[in-house]
PDB file of C-alpha atoms in Angstrom:
ATOM      1  CA  GLN A1340      88.690 162.115 290.825  1.00  0.00           C
ATOM      2  CA  VAL A1341      88.714 164.123 294.788  1.00  0.00           C
ATOM      3  CA  GLN A1342      86.709 162.184 297.797  1.00  0.00           C
ATOM      4  CA  LEU A1343      85.496 164.493 300.457  1.00  0.00           C
ATOM      5  CA  VAL A1344      84.085 164.133 303.879  1.00  0.00           C
ATOM      6  CA  GLU A1345      82.844 166.994 305.990  1.00  0.00           C
ATOM      7  CA  SER A1346      81.867 166.518 309.550  1.00  0.00           C
ATOM      8  CA  GLY A1347      81.485 169.202 312.573  1.00  0.00           C
ATOM      9  CA  GLY A1348      77.975 170.195 311.874  1.00  0.00           C
ATOM     10  CA  GLY A1349      75.353 170.411 314.593  1.00  0.00           C
ATOM     11  CA  LEU A1350      73.489 172.660 316.834  1.00  0.00           C
ATOM     12  CA  VAL A1351      74.615 175.796 318.480  1.00  0.00           C
ATOM     13  CA  GLN A1352      73.332 178.962 319.990  1.00  0.00           C
ATOM     14  CA  ALA A1353      74.165 182.441 318.437  1.00  0.00           C
ATOM     15  CA  GLY A1354      77.255 183.849 319.013  1.00  0.00           C
ATOM     16  CA  GLY A1355      78.891 180.848 319.694  1.00  0.00           C
ATOM     17  CA  SER A1356      81.523 178.688 317.450  1.00  0.00           C
ATOM     18  CA  LEU A1357      81.763 175.326 315.345  1.00  0.00           C
ATOM     19  CA  ARG A1358      84.663 174.284 313.340  1.00  0.00           C
ATOM     20  CA  LEU A1359      83.700 172.625 310.685  1.00  0.00           C
ATOM     21  CA  SER A1360      85.964 169.635 308.730  1.00  0.00           C
ATOM     22  CA  CYS A1361      86.620 168.224 305.863  1.00  0.00           C
ATOM     23  CA  ALA A1362      88.954 165.034 304.713  1.00  0.00           C
ATOM     24  CA  ALA A1363      89.863 165.119 301.380  1.00  0.00           C
ATOM     25  CA  SER A1364      91.175 162.146 299.357  1.00  0.00           C
ATOM     26  CA  GLY A1365      92.460 161.317 295.922  1.00  0.00           C
ATOM     27  CA  ARG A1366      94.390 163.127 293.974  1.00  0.00           C
ATOM     28  CA  THR A1367      97.631 165.048 296.195  1.00  0.00           C
ATOM     29  CA  PHE A1368      95.805 167.762 298.594  1.00  0.00           C
ATOM     30  CA  SER A1369      98.225 170.289 297.300  1.00  0.00           C
ATOM     31  CA  SER A1370      97.721 170.179 293.675  1.00  0.00           C
ATOM     32  CA  TYR A1371      93.896 172.142 294.134  1.00  0.00           C
ATOM     33  CA  ALA A1372      91.956 175.121 295.810  1.00  0.00           C
ATOM     34  CA  MET A1373      89.301 174.224 298.502  1.00  0.00           C
ATOM     35  CA  GLY A1374      85.697 175.932 299.549  1.00  0.00           C
ATOM     36  CA  TRP A1375      83.210 175.884 301.511  1.00  0.00           C
ATOM     37  CA  PHE A1376      79.341 176.610 300.097  1.00  0.00           C
ATOM     38  CA  ARG A1377      76.156 176.961 301.825  1.00  0.00           C
ATOM     39  CA  GLN A1378      72.970 176.108 301.131  1.00  0.00           C
ATOM     40  CA  ALA A1379      69.459 176.781 302.767  1.00  0.00           C
ATOM     41  CA  ARG A1380      66.475 175.359 302.350  1.00  0.00           C
ATOM     42  CA  GLY A1381      64.752 176.126 298.559  1.00  0.00           C
ATOM     43  CA  LYS A1382      67.616 178.551 298.171  1.00  0.00           C
ATOM     44  CA  GLU A1383      70.619 178.091 295.999  1.00  0.00           C
ATOM     45  CA  ARG A1384      74.000 177.137 296.817  1.00  0.00           C
ATOM     46  CA  GLU A1385      76.298 180.117 297.780  1.00  0.00           C
ATOM     47  CA  PHE A1386      79.846 180.752 298.071  1.00  0.00           C
ATOM     48  CA  VAL A1387      81.487 181.080 301.718  1.00  0.00           C
ATOM     49  CA  ALA A1388      85.089 180.882 301.533  1.00  0.00           C
ATOM     50  CA  SER A1389      87.901 179.409 299.964  1.00  0.00           C
ATOM     51  CA  ILE A1390      91.748 178.894 300.202  1.00  0.00           C
ATOM     52  CA  SER A1391      94.125 178.416 297.261  1.00  0.00           C
ATOM     53  CA  TRP A1392      96.411 175.084 296.954  1.00  0.00           C
ATOM     54  CA  SER A1393      98.711 176.570 298.284  1.00  0.00           C
ATOM     55  CA  GLY A1394      97.662 178.048 301.535  1.00  0.00           C
ATOM     56  CA  GLY A1395      98.807 181.992 300.669  1.00  0.00           C
ATOM     57  CA  SER A1396      95.133 183.114 299.164  1.00  0.00           C
ATOM     58  CA  THR A1397      91.762 183.177 301.108  1.00  0.00           C
ATOM     59  CA  ASN A1398      88.591 184.624 299.868  1.00  0.00           C
ATOM     60  CA  TYR A1399      85.398 185.236 301.663  1.00  0.00           C
ATOM     61  CA  ALA A1400      81.551 186.135 301.251  1.00  0.00           C
ATOM     62  CA  ASP A1401      81.039 189.444 302.303  1.00  0.00           C
ATOM     63  CA  SER A1402      78.320 188.079 304.765  1.00  0.00           C
ATOM     64  CA  VAL A1403      80.832 185.940 306.817  1.00  0.00           C
ATOM     65  CA  LYS A1404      84.103 188.065 306.783  1.00  0.00           C
ATOM     66  CA  GLY A1405      85.845 188.623 310.026  1.00  0.00           C
ATOM     67  CA  ARG A1406      84.022 186.293 311.341  1.00  0.00           C
ATOM     68  CA  PHE A1407      84.763 182.944 309.176  1.00  0.00           C
ATOM     69  CA  ALA A1408      88.324 181.447 308.929  1.00  0.00           C
ATOM     70  CA  ILE A1409      89.059 178.798 306.164  1.00  0.00           C
ATOM     71  CA  SER A1410      92.496 176.754 306.463  1.00  0.00           C
ATOM     72  CA  ARG A1411      93.790 173.986 305.615  1.00  0.00           C
ATOM     73  CA  ASP A1412      96.231 171.134 307.144  1.00  0.00           C
ATOM     74  CA  TYR A1413      98.649 169.409 304.448  1.00  0.00           C
ATOM     75  CA  ALA A1414      99.521 166.624 306.891  1.00  0.00           C
ATOM     76  CA  LYS A1415      96.129 165.250 307.574  1.00  0.00           C
ATOM     77  CA  HIS A1416      94.317 166.589 303.976  1.00  0.00           C
ATOM     78  CA  THR A1417      91.872 168.479 305.724  1.00  0.00           C
ATOM     79  CA  VAL A1418      90.163 171.990 305.034  1.00  0.00           C
ATOM     80  CA  TYR A1419      88.770 173.249 308.118  1.00  0.00           C
ATOM     81  CA  LEU A1420      86.230 176.153 308.343  1.00  0.00           C
ATOM     82  CA  GLN A1421      86.365 177.248 311.681  1.00  0.00           C
ATOM     83  CA  MET A1422      83.017 179.606 312.327  1.00  0.00           C
ATOM     84  CA  ASN A1423      82.600 182.297 315.340  1.00  0.00           C
ATOM     85  CA  SER A1424      79.987 184.915 316.647  1.00  0.00           C
ATOM     86  CA  LEU A1425      77.011 182.358 314.654  1.00  0.00           C
ATOM     87  CA  LYS A1426      74.025 184.094 313.734  1.00  0.00           C
ATOM     88  CA  PRO A1427      70.700 182.251 312.564  1.00  0.00           C
ATOM     89  CA  ASP A1428      71.096 183.139 309.269  1.00  0.00           C
ATOM     90  CA  ASP A1429      74.709 180.831 309.339  1.00  0.00           C
ATOM     91  CA  THR A1430      71.808 177.286 309.550  1.00  0.00           C
ATOM     92  CA  PRO A1431      72.141 175.921 305.946  1.00  0.00           C
ATOM     93  CA  VAL A1432      74.145 172.795 305.009  1.00  0.00           C
ATOM     94  CA  TYR A1433      77.459 173.356 304.304  1.00  0.00           C
ATOM     95  CA  TYR A1434      79.494 171.407 301.518  1.00  0.00           C
ATOM     96  CA  CYS A1435      83.044 171.346 301.058  1.00  0.00           C
ATOM     97  CA  ALA A1436      83.959 171.106 297.790  1.00  0.00           C
ATOM     98  CA  ALA A1437      87.723 170.858 296.013  1.00  0.00           C
ATOM     99  CA  GLU A1438      88.702 172.366 292.510  1.00  0.00           C
ATOM    100  CA  ASP A1439      88.839 170.395 289.581  1.00  0.00           C
ATOM    101  CA  VAL A1440      92.193 171.908 288.054  1.00  0.00           C
ATOM    102  CA  ASP A1441      90.918 170.162 284.754  1.00  0.00           C
ATOM    103  CA  ALA A1442      88.005 172.324 284.402  1.00  0.00           C
ATOM    104  CA  GLY A1443      88.876 175.014 286.325  1.00  0.00           C
ATOM    105  CA  GLU A1444      85.577 174.881 288.649  1.00  0.00           C
ATOM    106  CA  PHE A1445      85.157 173.840 291.364  1.00  0.00           C
ATOM    107  CA  GLY A1446      83.726 170.512 290.642  1.00  0.00           C
ATOM    108  CA  TYR A1447      84.078 167.723 293.351  1.00  0.00           C
ATOM    109  CA  TRP A1448      81.913 168.397 296.142  1.00  0.00           C
ATOM    110  CA  GLY A1449      81.442 166.351 299.844  1.00  0.00           C
ATOM    111  CA  GLN A1450      77.926 164.987 300.865  1.00  0.00           C
ATOM    112  CA  GLY A1451      77.189 168.034 303.462  1.00  0.00           C
ATOM    113  CA  THR A1452      77.236 168.800 306.795  1.00  0.00           C
ATOM    114  CA  GLN A1453      74.017 170.800 308.709  1.00  0.00           C
ATOM    115  CA  VAL A1454      74.762 173.278 310.871  1.00  0.00           C
ATOM    116  CA  THR A1455      71.646 174.634 313.021  1.00  0.00           C
ATOM    117  CA  VAL A1456      72.209 178.042 315.145  1.00  0.00           C
ATOM    118  CA  SER A1457      69.649 178.476 317.601  1.00  0.00           C
ATOM    119  CA  SER A1458      68.375 182.185 318.349  1.00  0.00           C
TER     120      SER A1458
END
């Protein structure tokens, strides 16, 4: 089992920056991949970014490439999402996810943190 707690959401003007944090507990932090997803009201949850268990591989949705950066701090058991050049379309609720290694998919989710980008 993995428990995830997000923080760092809030209100920001378009063009601004925010950093989301996700603190993980439970399984050994270095044993699973981590990711960020987002979901706007009335829409399906979409992938934003992921980072491998080693931190050596990252992936991004095309919509955030060059603007967002995912990283992980093994000492703090925390994964971050640095978001720059924010747009109003970046507004949804952001969810942190951890890989369920046994299932081979993201199976653990945080409660979500709201990001609001004003134009």
